[in-house]
mmCIF file of C-alpha atoms and ligand atoms in Angstrom:
data_model
loop_
_atom_site.group_PDB
_atom_site.id
_atom_site.type_symbol
_atom_site.label_atom_id
_atom_site.label_comp_id
_atom_site.label_asym_id
_atom_site.label_seq_id
_atom_site.Cartn_x
_atom_site.Cartn_y
_atom_site.Cartn_z
ATOM 1 C CA UNK C 1 -9.050 16.531 2.385
ATOM 2 C CA UNK C 2 -12.097 16.358 4.663
ATOM 3 C CA UNK C 3 -13.568 12.981 5.576
ATOM 4 C CA UNK C 4 -17.070 12.574 7.020
ATOM 5 C CA UNK C 5 -18.175 9.236 8.422
ATOM 6 C CA UNK C 6 -21.788 8.417 9.281
ATOM 7 C CA UNK C 7 -21.831 5.474 11.681
ATOM 8 C CA UNK C 8 -23.323 3.972 14.837
ATOM 9 C CA UNK C 9 -19.761 3.519 16.164
ATOM 10 C CA UNK C 10 -17.953 6.855 15.796
ATOM 11 C CA UNK C 11 -15.284 5.956 18.374
ATOM 12 C CA UNK C 12 -14.177 2.997 16.279
ATOM 13 C CA UNK C 13 -13.495 5.333 13.358
ATOM 14 C CA UNK C 14 -11.812 8.141 15.288
ATOM 15 C CA UNK C 15 -9.592 5.678 17.180
ATOM 16 C CA UNK C 16 -8.541 3.943 13.985
ATOM 17 C CA UNK C 17 -7.973 6.986 11.788
ATOM 18 C CA UNK C 18 -6.436 8.949 14.681
ATOM 19 C CA UNK C 19 -3.583 6.431 14.929
ATOM 20 C CA UNK C 20 -0.231 6.308 13.094
ATOM 21 C CA UNK C 21 0.214 8.002 9.699
ATOM 22 C CA UNK C 22 -3.398 9.142 9.238
ATOM 23 C CA UNK C 23 -3.367 10.498 12.817
ATOM 24 C CA UNK C 24 -0.252 12.509 12.051
ATOM 25 C CA UNK C 25 -1.833 13.815 8.838
ATOM 26 C CA UNK C 26 -4.795 14.984 10.947
ATOM 27 C CA UNK C 27 -2.465 16.778 13.381
ATOM 28 C CA UNK C 28 -0.738 18.465 10.454
ATOM 29 C CA UNK C 29 -4.123 19.552 9.076
ATOM 30 C CA UNK C 30 -3.623 17.727 5.754
ATOM 31 C CA UNK C 31 -6.731 15.639 6.374
ATOM 32 C CA UNK C 32 -9.655 16.147 8.746
ATOM 33 C CA UNK C 33 -12.144 13.650 10.145
ATOM 34 C CA UNK C 34 -15.733 14.387 11.191
ATOM 35 C CA UNK C 35 -17.756 11.494 12.558
ATOM 36 C CA UNK C 36 -21.534 11.716 12.748
ATOM 37 C CA UNK C 37 -23.455 9.336 14.992
ATOM 38 C CA UNK C 38 -26.537 8.224 13.072
ATOM 39 C CA UNK C 39 -28.217 7.547 16.417
ATOM 40 C CA UNK C 40 -28.258 11.296 17.085
ATOM 41 C CA UNK C 41 -30.845 11.537 14.278
ATOM 42 C CA UNK C 42 -33.128 8.797 15.576
ATOM 43 C CA UNK C 43 -36.143 11.052 16.048
ATOM 44 C CA UNK C 44 -37.124 9.193 19.226
ATOM 45 C CA UNK C 45 -35.769 9.389 22.737
ATOM 46 C CA UNK C 46 -34.523 5.804 22.740
ATOM 47 C CA UNK C 47 -32.054 6.343 19.918
ATOM 48 C CA UNK C 48 -33.672 3.517 17.962
ATOM 49 C CA UNK C 49 -32.685 3.610 14.280
ATOM 50 C CA UNK C 50 -33.752 0.167 13.024
ATOM 51 C CA UNK C 51 -37.006 -1.689 12.432
ATOM 52 C CA UNK C 52 -38.347 -4.958 10.998
ATOM 53 C CA UNK C 53 -38.099 -5.493 7.238
ATOM 54 C CA UNK C 54 -41.309 -5.129 5.216
ATOM 55 C CA UNK C 55 -42.111 -8.504 3.681
ATOM 56 C CA UNK C 56 -40.573 -10.342 6.616
ATOM 57 C CA UNK C 57 -37.228 -12.068 6.950
ATOM 58 C CA UNK C 58 -34.366 -12.213 9.393
ATOM 59 C CA UNK C 59 -32.708 -9.223 11.036
ATOM 60 C CA UNK C 60 -33.430 -5.553 11.238
ATOM 61 C CA UNK C 61 -33.161 -2.759 8.695
ATOM 62 C CA UNK C 62 -31.676 0.665 9.342
ATOM 63 C CA UNK C 63 -34.394 3.251 8.734
ATOM 64 C CA UNK C 64 -34.169 5.935 6.077
ATOM 65 C CA UNK C 65 -34.809 9.114 8.065
ATOM 66 C CA UNK C 66 -31.940 8.928 10.613
ATOM 67 C CA UNK C 67 -29.489 8.224 7.781
ATOM 68 C CA UNK C 68 -30.901 11.133 5.785
ATOM 69 C CA UNK C 69 -30.655 13.425 8.818
ATOM 70 C CA UNK C 70 -27.012 12.417 9.299
ATOM 71 C CA UNK C 71 -26.237 13.241 5.652
ATOM 72 C CA UNK C 72 -27.959 16.633 5.984
ATOM 73 C CA UNK C 73 -25.695 17.328 8.967
ATOM 74 C CA UNK C 74 -22.635 16.276 6.953
ATOM 75 C CA UNK C 75 -23.746 18.506 4.056
ATOM 76 C CA UNK C 76 -24.104 21.472 6.411
ATOM 77 C CA UNK C 77 -20.556 20.856 7.711
ATOM 78 C CA UNK C 78 -19.090 20.493 4.219
ATOM 79 C CA UNK C 79 -21.028 23.417 2.769
ATOM 80 C CA UNK C 80 -22.118 21.138 -0.082
ATOM 81 C CA UNK C 81 -23.566 17.666 -0.668
ATOM 82 C CA UNK C 82 -20.315 15.699 -0.786
ATOM 83 C CA UNK C 83 -19.683 12.507 -2.707
ATOM 84 C CA UNK C 84 -21.019 9.702 -0.525
ATOM 85 C CA UNK C 85 -19.608 6.161 -0.431
ATOM 86 C CA UNK C 86 -21.842 3.422 0.954
ATOM 87 C CA UNK C 87 -19.849 0.386 2.114
ATOM 88 C CA UNK C 88 -21.519 -2.804 0.956
ATOM 89 C CA UNK C 89 -20.442 -6.226 -0.309
ATOM 90 C CA UNK C 90 -22.721 -5.485 -3.285
ATOM 91 C CA UNK C 91 -20.573 -2.562 -4.445
ATOM 92 C CA UNK C 92 -17.735 -2.176 -6.934
ATOM 93 C CA UNK C 93 -14.581 -3.792 -5.521
ATOM 94 C CA UNK C 94 -12.150 -1.165 -4.219
ATOM 95 C CA UNK C 95 -8.682 -0.927 -5.757
ATOM 96 C CA UNK C 96 -5.644 1.366 -5.982
ATOM 97 C CA UNK C 97 -6.999 3.208 -9.018
ATOM 98 C CA UNK C 98 -10.187 4.113 -7.118
ATOM 99 C CA UNK C 99 -8.068 5.263 -4.139
ATOM 100 C CA UNK C 100 -6.036 7.481 -6.461
ATOM 101 C CA UNK C 101 -9.150 8.932 -8.060
ATOM 102 C CA UNK C 102 -10.986 9.588 -4.772
ATOM 103 C CA UNK C 103 -7.886 11.290 -3.346
ATOM 104 C CA UNK C 104 -8.627 14.179 -5.757
ATOM 105 C CA UNK C 105 -11.842 15.059 -3.842
ATOM 106 C CA UNK C 106 -11.807 17.905 -1.303
ATOM 107 C CA UNK C 107 -14.637 16.287 0.708
ATOM 108 C CA UNK C 108 -15.593 12.625 0.902
ATOM 109 C CA UNK C 109 -18.361 11.067 3.021
ATOM 110 C CA UNK C 110 -18.845 7.431 4.063
ATOM 111 C CA UNK C 111 -21.998 5.672 5.200
ATOM 112 C CA UNK C 112 -21.487 2.611 7.410
ATOM 113 C CA UNK C 113 -24.395 0.203 7.622
ATOM 114 C CA UNK C 114 -25.225 -2.427 10.215
ATOM 115 C CA UNK C 115 -27.944 -5.009 10.715
ATOM 116 C CA UNK C 116 -29.310 -6.498 7.494
ATOM 117 C CA UNK C 117 -28.889 -3.287 5.536
ATOM 118 C CA UNK C 118 -30.297 0.185 5.066
ATOM 119 C CA UNK C 119 -33.695 1.160 3.650
ATOM 120 C CA UNK C 120 -33.129 1.250 -0.112
ATOM 121 C CA UNK C 121 -34.943 4.562 -0.580
ATOM 122 C CA UNK C 122 -32.403 6.653 1.313
ATOM 123 C CA UNK C 123 -29.560 4.920 -0.540
ATOM 124 C CA UNK C 124 -31.206 5.892 -3.848
ATOM 125 C CA UNK C 125 -31.587 9.449 -2.605
ATOM 126 C CA UNK C 126 -28.069 10.199 -1.365
ATOM 127 C CA UNK C 127 -25.410 7.571 -2.239
ATOM 128 C CA UNK C 128 -23.069 8.311 -5.165
ATOM 129 C CA UNK C 129 -20.717 5.277 -4.894
ATOM 130 C CA UNK C 130 -21.458 1.720 -3.752
ATOM 131 C CA UNK C 131 -18.137 0.159 -2.761
ATOM 132 C CA UNK C 132 -17.035 -3.258 -1.448
ATOM 133 C CA UNK C 133 -13.552 -3.980 -0.080
ATOM 134 C CA UNK C 134 -13.640 -7.620 -1.159
ATOM 135 C CA UNK C 135 -15.749 -10.711 -1.599
ATOM 136 C CA UNK C 136 -16.471 -11.512 2.042
ATOM 137 C CA UNK C 137 -19.086 -10.239 4.471
ATOM 138 C CA UNK C 138 -18.218 -8.147 7.537
ATOM 139 C CA UNK C 139 -20.464 -7.194 10.445
ATOM 140 C CA UNK C 140 -20.545 -3.525 9.487
ATOM 141 C CA UNK C 141 -19.146 -0.828 7.237
ATOM 142 C CA UNK C 142 -16.693 0.672 9.750
ATOM 143 C CA UNK C 143 -13.659 -1.476 8.923
ATOM 144 C CA UNK C 144 -14.213 -1.076 5.165
ATOM 145 C CA UNK C 145 -14.538 2.712 5.626
ATOM 146 C CA UNK C 146 -11.246 2.764 7.542
ATOM 147 C CA UNK C 147 -9.559 0.670 4.862
ATOM 148 C CA UNK C 148 -10.678 3.168 2.207
ATOM 149 C CA UNK C 149 -9.786 6.230 4.279
ATOM 150 C CA UNK C 150 -6.285 4.846 4.827
ATOM 151 C CA UNK C 151 -5.667 3.897 1.191
ATOM 152 C CA UNK C 152 -7.015 7.257 -0.051
ATOM 153 C CA UNK C 153 -5.182 9.373 2.558
ATOM 154 C CA UNK C 154 -1.779 8.036 1.586
ATOM 155 C CA UNK C 155 -2.417 9.274 -1.968
ATOM 156 C CA UNK C 156 -2.993 12.821 -0.666
ATOM 157 C CA UNK C 157 0.152 14.970 -1.100
ATOM 158 C CA UNK C 158 2.019 15.493 2.182
ATOM 159 C CA UNK C 159 0.529 12.524 4.042
ATOM 160 C CA UNK C 160 3.528 10.296 3.339
ATOM 161 C CA UNK C 161 6.863 11.843 4.299
ATOM 162 C CA UNK C 162 8.516 10.767 1.057
ATOM 163 C CA UNK C 163 6.033 11.368 -1.747
ATOM 164 C CA UNK C 164 7.888 8.880 -3.909
ATOM 165 C CA UNK C 165 6.788 6.051 -1.637
ATOM 166 C CA UNK C 166 3.215 6.530 -2.823
ATOM 167 C CA UNK C 167 4.358 5.942 -6.379
ATOM 168 C CA UNK C 168 7.026 3.215 -6.495
ATOM 169 C CA UNK C 169 5.232 0.413 -4.761
ATOM 170 C CA UNK C 170 2.839 -2.458 -5.326
ATOM 171 C CA UNK C 171 0.091 -1.745 -7.879
ATOM 172 C CA UNK C 172 1.200 1.731 -8.958
ATOM 173 C CA UNK C 173 2.692 0.266 -12.152
ATOM 174 C CA UNK C 174 0.488 -2.818 -12.038
ATOM 175 C CA UNK C 175 3.251 -4.922 -10.414
ATOM 176 C CA UNK C 176 3.878 -6.177 -6.890
ATOM 177 C CA UNK C 177 6.710 -4.587 -4.937
ATOM 178 C CA UNK C 178 10.223 -6.081 -4.935
ATOM 179 C CA UNK C 179 11.583 -7.629 -1.698
ATOM 180 C CA UNK C 180 13.310 -5.383 0.848
ATOM 181 C CA UNK C 181 16.259 -6.118 3.152
ATOM 182 C CA UNK C 182 17.928 -4.318 6.048
ATOM 183 C CA UNK C 183 20.788 -5.033 8.453
ATOM 184 C CA UNK C 184 22.337 -7.433 9.262
ATOM 185 C CA UNK C 185 23.831 -8.687 5.999
ATOM 186 C CA UNK C 186 23.582 -12.233 7.267
ATOM 187 C CA UNK C 187 20.577 -13.086 9.397
ATOM 188 C CA UNK C 188 20.568 -16.621 10.822
ATOM 189 C CA UNK C 189 22.404 -17.899 7.787
ATOM 190 C CA UNK C 190 20.280 -16.019 5.257
ATOM 191 C CA UNK C 191 22.294 -13.648 3.106
ATOM 192 C CA UNK C 192 21.114 -10.352 1.595
ATOM 193 C CA UNK C 193 21.225 -10.658 -2.249
ATOM 194 C CA UNK C 194 24.741 -9.531 -3.207
ATOM 195 C CA UNK C 195 23.578 -7.085 -5.898
ATOM 196 C CA UNK C 196 22.066 -4.894 -3.146
ATOM 197 C CA UNK C 197 25.495 -4.607 -1.499
ATOM 198 C CA UNK C 198 27.303 -3.847 -4.766
ATOM 199 C CA UNK C 199 26.650 -0.104 -4.751
ATOM 200 C CA UNK C 200 25.852 -0.347 -8.483
ATOM 201 C CA UNK C 201 22.634 1.660 -8.763
ATOM 202 C CA UNK C 202 21.792 0.497 -12.276
ATOM 203 C CA UNK C 203 22.131 -3.157 -11.387
ATOM 204 C CA UNK C 204 20.059 -2.668 -8.234
ATOM 205 C CA UNK C 205 17.244 -1.056 -10.233
ATOM 206 C CA UNK C 206 17.366 -3.842 -12.839
ATOM 207 C CA UNK C 207 17.266 -6.545 -10.161
ATOM 208 C CA UNK C 208 14.336 -4.894 -8.381
ATOM 209 C CA UNK C 209 12.347 -4.572 -11.565
ATOM 210 C CA UNK C 210 12.983 -8.261 -12.363
ATOM 211 C CA UNK C 211 11.941 -9.268 -8.856
ATOM 212 C CA UNK C 212 8.705 -7.271 -9.188
ATOM 213 C CA UNK C 213 7.902 -8.998 -12.462
ATOM 214 C CA UNK C 214 8.750 -12.473 -11.090
ATOM 215 C CA UNK C 215 6.672 -11.961 -7.943
ATOM 216 C CA UNK C 216 3.702 -10.734 -9.894
ATOM 217 C CA UNK C 217 3.934 -13.708 -12.274
ATOM 218 C CA UNK C 218 4.142 -16.088 -9.302
ATOM 219 C CA UNK C 219 1.571 -14.672 -6.868
ATOM 220 C CA UNK C 220 -0.744 -12.463 -8.967
ATOM 221 C CA UNK C 221 -0.556 -13.596 -12.590
ATOM 222 C CA UNK C 222 -3.969 -11.928 -13.108
ATOM 223 C CA UNK C 223 -2.248 -8.522 -12.729
ATOM 224 C CA UNK C 224 0.245 -9.132 -15.540
ATOM 225 C CA UNK C 225 -2.162 -8.476 -18.398
ATOM 226 C CA UNK C 226 -2.581 -4.849 -17.286
ATOM 227 C CA UNK C 227 1.038 -4.318 -16.187
ATOM 228 C CA UNK C 228 3.329 -2.120 -18.248
ATOM 229 C CA UNK C 229 5.992 -4.551 -19.490
ATOM 230 C CA UNK C 230 8.287 -3.895 -22.437
ATOM 231 C CA UNK C 231 8.592 -6.537 -25.180
ATOM 232 C CA UNK C 232 12.075 -7.271 -23.833
ATOM 233 C CA UNK C 233 10.687 -7.864 -20.334
ATOM 234 C CA UNK C 234 7.914 -10.089 -21.661
ATOM 235 C CA UNK C 235 10.492 -12.201 -23.483
ATOM 236 C CA UNK C 236 12.710 -12.286 -20.412
ATOM 237 C CA UNK C 237 9.785 -13.479 -18.271
ATOM 238 C CA UNK C 238 8.976 -16.219 -20.800
ATOM 239 C CA UNK C 239 12.600 -17.397 -20.518
ATOM 240 C CA UNK C 240 12.386 -17.503 -16.702
ATOM 241 C CA UNK C 241 9.258 -19.579 -16.565
ATOM 242 C CA UNK C 242 10.275 -22.123 -19.211
HETATM 243 N N1 LIG K 301 -20.022 -4.464 4.697
HETATM 244 C C1 LIG K 301 -20.003 -5.769 5.004
HETATM 245 N N2 LIG K 301 -19.099 -6.424 4.274
HETATM 246 C C2 LIG K 301 -18.499 -5.509 3.458
HETATM 247 C C3 LIG K 301 -17.496 -5.565 2.457
HETATM 248 N N3 LIG K 301 -16.892 -6.703 2.123
HETATM 249 N N4 LIG K 301 -17.143 -4.433 1.834
HETATM 250 C C4 LIG K 301 -17.754 -3.276 2.150
HETATM 251 N N5 LIG K 301 -18.711 -3.166 3.074
HETATM 252 C C5 LIG K 301 -19.088 -4.264 3.729
#
């Protein structure tokens, strides 16, 4: 999968994505990252890409033409006009299902804004997806782009060493993940749940499933309505919470 990121801070993106699992995926050639500095398309020798907003108001607005030029450069690299995500708190809130769906793309571009926003006309012209990573406001789109790149990359086959680990975890079945334990068996007086030491695979699986359901009910009850629970599990949960 090829990622393209249009930004005023390309180093921030390449440092972030070049680290850890996504960095290894880049080395293996499973994903690639191309950053484009919007400033390179300023059209003036100062590299100025922002101006005052028409109608007045605080802050500066990123101008249309440099952003358009950056997308033309991305399109030339990709050999097509790739799907383009604009990171904005006004977008659809990102989730695991969107990560899964976007991981099917061969090319995916991101536009990171700064200042008070980007001239609406270029957004209308080129953006296919307006996406937010949550209901809070950040100083720019770089961190949200990195969040999306990370979540999407781990859904791309071969990025995670054990492909199972992309499937049996929080959100994949609409439930939070069960708790994990490692050595020692007793840590400062806290014991590992005995079922995990029993060697009985069936009981371990049953316990983990129950823990997932309990955790979801406790911390994210909003997720339960879309989770895939059997009638038996729903009854069991009712018994636990009575
Ligand atoms: N830019 C600023 N805040 C953002 C957010 N929450 N999500 C996506 N892009 C943003």
